[in-house]
Amino acid sequence: MRVAITRPIEYIEQSEEMLRKRGFDVIAAPMIGVAPRDDPGFEPFLRRVIEGVADFVIFTSLNGVRFTLEKIDEARRGTFISALNDPATSVVSMGPRTAEGLERFGIKPDMIPETFTSAGLLELLRPYVPGKDLEVVRSDHGSKILIDGLREAGGEVHEIKVYSIVRPAGERQHELIREVADGNVDILTFTSAQTVKNFFKTADELGLGNIIQRRLSEMLIAVIGEPTARVVEDLGLKVDIMPKRATFDDMIDEISKRSKI
């Protein structure tokens, strides 16, 4: 059984290995990428954290952690990390992988939602928000659910966009899409809403959008998270596999169960 992976390039090798160990054949092409981004709000964000103004600092992804720490000069990085570890500031992580990234930099995450989505973060934080300063570190494609919800709950919310989402569209992506169009893939995986959008945009550019739509109605689609599932369903397609926990490992477990491999 052949599984297609559309994750960012930095996760491809590990993901291929995981699936092959389970007995799957794998084809992979990143349908989403990231690039550093300048935000005029970054320096004010650093000051609020270092000066103890920030009550909550929310990291919505591992990339958010990485790009934030890479942007800070060495002279201030230690001070920033110490401020995050101050008991007066709560560090919030979207999920376990983001938490691991924080810990690698010596930052202790204080809160992780049960559901690793913007809605899950909002549910976790809503009781603590009124009158508090909340710093949300994310990409330029983040969901409005979190920011709008925190503001509606009475928080002083600052959104810091430290990286951009980009769409890779080279031969590797074209090959994966052609393989799907030719019926040579059994399970297609999507790890975010943007991977779905990018996949279909590239398919349309190749003139294969309609064929892909038909093929996907005949094969299994596995996704991580309800936001990803909604984008798939909005395209008139059915989500066959979605783990309760929004992690790649859990999705692979569900794929294995469904495939009986």
Coordinates of C-alpha atoms in Angstrom, one line a residue:
M1 CA 0.0 0.0 0.0
R2 CA 1.4 3.4 -1.0
V3 CA 1.1 6.5 1.1
A4 CA 1.8 10.1 0.0
I5 CA 3.3 12.6 2.4
T6 CA 2.9 16.3 1.9
R7 CA 4.6 17.6 5.1
P8 CA 7.3 20.3 5.2
I9 CA 10.8 19.2 3.9
E10 CA 12.3 19.1 7.4
Y11 CA 9.9 16.3 8.4
I12 CA 10.0 14.3 5.2
E13 CA 12.9 11.9 5.9
Q14 CA 11.6 11.0 9.4
S15 CA 8.1 10.5 8.2
E16 CA 9.2 8.3 5.3
E17 CA 11.1 6.1 7.8
M18 CA 8.2 5.8 10.1
L19 CA 5.9 4.6 7.4
R20 CA 8.4 2.2 5.8
K21 CA 8.9 0.6 9.2
R22 CA 5.2 -0.1 9.2
G23 CA 5.4 -1.8 5.9
F24 CA 4.1 1.0 3.6
D25 CA 5.6 2.2 0.3
V26 CA 6.0 5.9 0.4
I27 CA 6.1 8.9 -2.0
A28 CA 6.8 12.3 -0.5
A29 CA 6.9 15.9 -1.6
P30 CA 6.5 18.9 0.7
M31 CA 3.4 20.9 -0.3
I32 CA 4.2 23.6 2.3
G33 CA 7.4 25.5 3.3
V34 CA 8.4 28.2 5.6
A35 CA 10.6 31.3 5.4
P36 CA 11.7 33.9 8.0
R37 CA 9.6 37.0 8.1
D38 CA 10.3 40.5 9.4
D39 CA 7.5 41.9 11.7
P40 CA 7.7 45.5 12.9
G41 CA 6.1 44.2 16.1
F42 CA 9.0 41.9 17.0
E43 CA 11.1 44.4 18.9
P44 CA 8.2 45.6 21.0
F45 CA 7.3 42.0 21.7
L46 CA 10.8 41.3 23.0
R47 CA 10.6 44.3 25.3
R48 CA 7.2 43.3 26.7
V49 CA 8.6 39.8 27.5
I50 CA 11.9 41.0 28.9
E51 CA 10.3 43.8 31.0
G52 CA 7.7 41.4 32.4
V53 CA 4.7 43.0 30.7
A54 CA 3.6 39.7 29.0
D55 CA 1.4 37.5 31.0
F56 CA 1.1 34.7 28.4
V57 CA 3.5 33.9 25.5
I58 CA 1.8 31.5 23.1
F59 CA 3.8 29.5 20.5
T60 CA 1.6 27.9 18.0
S61 CA 4.2 25.8 16.2
L62 CA 7.8 24.5 16.4
N63 CA 8.7 26.8 13.5
G64 CA 7.5 29.7 15.6
V65 CA 9.9 28.8 18.4
R66 CA 12.8 28.3 16.0
F67 CA 12.3 31.5 14.1
T68 CA 11.8 33.5 17.3
L69 CA 15.0 32.4 18.9
E70 CA 17.0 32.7 15.7
K71 CA 15.9 36.4 15.4
I72 CA 17.2 37.3 18.8
D73 CA 20.8 38.4 19.0
E74 CA 23.0 36.4 21.4
A75 CA 23.4 39.3 23.8
R76 CA 19.6 39.2 24.6
R77 CA 18.7 35.6 24.0
G78 CA 19.6 34.5 27.5
T79 CA 17.6 37.4 29.0
F80 CA 14.6 36.5 26.8
I81 CA 14.7 32.9 27.9
S82 CA 15.0 33.8 31.5
A83 CA 12.0 36.1 31.2
L84 CA 10.0 33.3 29.7
N85 CA 10.9 31.0 32.6
D86 CA 9.9 33.6 35.2
P87 CA 6.9 32.3 37.1
A88 CA 5.0 35.6 36.3
T89 CA 5.0 34.7 32.6
S90 CA 3.1 31.6 31.4
V91 CA 4.5 29.9 28.2
V92 CA 1.8 28.2 26.2
S93 CA 2.6 25.5 23.6
M94 CA 0.3 24.3 20.9
G95 CA 1.3 20.7 21.3
P96 CA 4.0 18.3 22.4
R97 CA 6.3 18.9 19.4
T98 CA 6.3 22.6 20.0
A99 CA 6.9 21.9 23.7
E100 CA 9.9 19.8 22.8
G101 CA 11.3 22.7 20.7
L102 CA 10.9 25.1 23.6
E103 CA 12.6 22.7 26.0
R104 CA 15.6 22.4 23.6
F105 CA 16.2 26.1 24.1
G106 CA 15.8 25.7 27.8
I107 CA 12.3 27.1 28.0
K108 CA 9.7 25.3 30.2
P109 CA 6.2 25.3 28.7
D110 CA 3.6 25.8 31.3
M111 CA 0.4 25.0 29.4
I112 CA -0.6 22.7 26.5
P113 CA -4.2 22.3 25.4
E114 CA -5.9 18.9 25.2
T115 CA -6.7 19.6 21.5
F116 CA -3.7 20.8 19.5
T117 CA -5.6 23.5 17.5
S118 CA -6.4 27.2 17.7
A119 CA -9.8 26.3 19.1
G120 CA -8.1 24.1 21.7
L121 CA -5.8 26.9 22.7
L122 CA -8.7 29.3 23.0
E123 CA -10.7 26.9 25.2
L124 CA -7.6 26.4 27.4
L125 CA -6.9 30.1 27.9
R126 CA -10.3 31.7 27.9
P127 CA -10.8 31.6 31.7
Y128 CA -7.5 33.4 32.3
V129 CA -7.6 36.1 29.6
P130 CA -9.5 39.1 30.9
G131 CA -7.2 42.0 31.5
K132 CA -4.0 40.0 30.6
D133 CA -1.3 40.7 28.0
L134 CA -1.1 37.8 25.5
E135 CA 1.7 37.5 23.0
V136 CA 0.8 35.1 20.1
V137 CA 3.9 34.0 18.0
R138 CA 2.9 32.4 14.7
S139 CA 3.0 32.4 10.9
D140 CA 1.4 34.9 8.5
H141 CA -1.3 32.3 7.8
G142 CA -2.6 31.7 11.3
S143 CA -6.3 31.1 12.0
K144 CA -8.3 34.1 13.1
I145 CA -10.1 32.0 15.6
L146 CA -7.4 32.3 18.3
I147 CA -6.7 36.0 18.0
D148 CA -10.4 37.1 17.7
G149 CA -11.4 34.7 20.5
L150 CA -8.8 36.0 22.9
R151 CA -9.7 39.6 22.2
E152 CA -13.4 38.8 22.6
A153 CA -12.6 37.2 26.0
G154 CA -11.0 40.5 27.2
G155 CA -7.3 40.0 26.5
E156 CA -4.8 42.6 25.3
V157 CA -3.6 40.5 22.3
H158 CA -0.4 41.1 20.3
E159 CA 0.1 38.9 17.2
I160 CA 3.8 38.5 16.1
K161 CA 4.3 36.9 12.7
V162 CA 7.8 35.5 12.7
Y163 CA 7.6 33.4 9.5
S164 CA 5.8 33.1 6.2
I165 CA 4.1 30.1 4.7
V166 CA 5.3 29.4 1.1
R167 CA 4.2 27.0 -1.6
P168 CA 6.9 24.8 -3.1
A169 CA 6.0 24.0 -6.7
G170 CA 8.8 22.1 -8.4
E171 CA 9.3 18.8 -10.1
R172 CA 9.0 16.9 -6.8
Q173 CA 5.6 18.3 -6.2
H174 CA 4.5 17.7 -9.8
E175 CA 5.6 14.1 -9.6
L176 CA 3.6 13.4 -6.5
I177 CA 0.5 15.0 -8.1
R178 CA 0.9 13.0 -11.3
E179 CA 1.3 9.8 -9.3
V180 CA -2.0 10.6 -7.5
A181 CA -3.7 11.4 -10.9
D182 CA -2.4 8.1 -12.3
G183 CA -4.0 6.1 -9.5
N184 CA -0.6 5.1 -8.0
V185 CA -1.3 6.3 -4.5
D186 CA -3.6 4.5 -2.0
I187 CA -3.6 7.0 0.9
L188 CA -3.0 10.8 0.7
T189 CA -2.0 12.6 3.9
F190 CA -2.5 16.2 4.8
T191 CA -1.0 17.7 8.0
S192 CA -2.5 21.2 7.7
A193 CA -5.2 23.2 5.9
Q194 CA -2.5 25.0 3.9
T195 CA -1.1 21.7 2.5
V196 CA -4.5 20.9 1.1
K197 CA -4.8 24.3 -0.5
N198 CA -1.3 24.2 -2.0
F199 CA -1.8 20.6 -3.3
F200 CA -4.9 21.6 -5.2
K201 CA -3.5 24.9 -6.4
T202 CA -0.5 23.1 -7.9
A203 CA -2.8 20.4 -9.4
D204 CA -4.8 23.1 -11.1
E205 CA -1.7 24.7 -12.5
L206 CA -0.8 21.3 -14.0
G207 CA -4.3 21.0 -15.5
L208 CA -5.0 18.0 -13.3
G209 CA -7.5 19.5 -10.8
N210 CA -10.6 17.6 -12.1
I211 CA -8.7 14.3 -12.4
I212 CA -7.3 14.7 -8.9
Q213 CA -10.8 15.4 -7.5
R214 CA -12.1 12.1 -9.0
R215 CA -9.0 10.1 -7.8
L216 CA -9.3 11.4 -4.3
S217 CA -13.0 10.3 -4.1
E218 CA -11.7 6.7 -4.8
M219 CA -8.8 6.6 -2.3
L220 CA -8.3 7.2 1.4
I221 CA -7.6 10.7 2.8
A222 CA -5.9 11.1 6.2
V223 CA -5.7 14.4 7.9
I224 CA -4.4 16.0 11.1
G225 CA -6.9 18.3 12.9
E226 CA -10.4 19.5 12.3
P227 CA -9.3 22.7 10.4
T228 CA -7.6 20.5 7.8
A229 CA -10.6 18.2 7.6
R230 CA -12.9 21.2 7.0
V231 CA -10.8 22.3 4.0
V232 CA -11.0 18.8 2.5
E233 CA -14.7 18.6 3.1
D234 CA -15.3 22.0 1.6
L235 CA -13.8 20.6 -1.6
G236 CA -16.6 18.0 -1.6
L237 CA -14.3 15.2 -0.5
K238 CA -14.5 12.7 2.4
V239 CA -12.0 12.5 5.2
D240 CA -11.4 8.8 6.0
I241 CA -8.8 9.0 8.8
M242 CA -8.4 11.7 11.5
P243 CA -6.7 10.8 14.8
K244 CA -8.2 12.2 18.1
R245 CA -4.8 13.8 18.9
A246 CA -3.6 16.1 16.2
T247 CA -0.1 14.6 15.7
F248 CA 1.6 12.9 12.8
D249 CA 2.4 9.8 14.9
D250 CA -1.2 9.4 15.9
M251 CA -2.3 9.7 12.2
I252 CA 0.2 7.0 11.2
D253 CA -1.2 4.7 14.0
E254 CA -4.7 5.2 12.6
I255 CA -3.5 4.6 9.0
S256 CA -1.9 1.3 10.1
K257 CA -5.1 0.2 11.9
R258 CA -7.3 1.1 8.9
S259 CA -4.9 -0.6 6.5
K260 CA -4.3 -3.6 8.8
I261 CA -0.5 -3.3 8.3

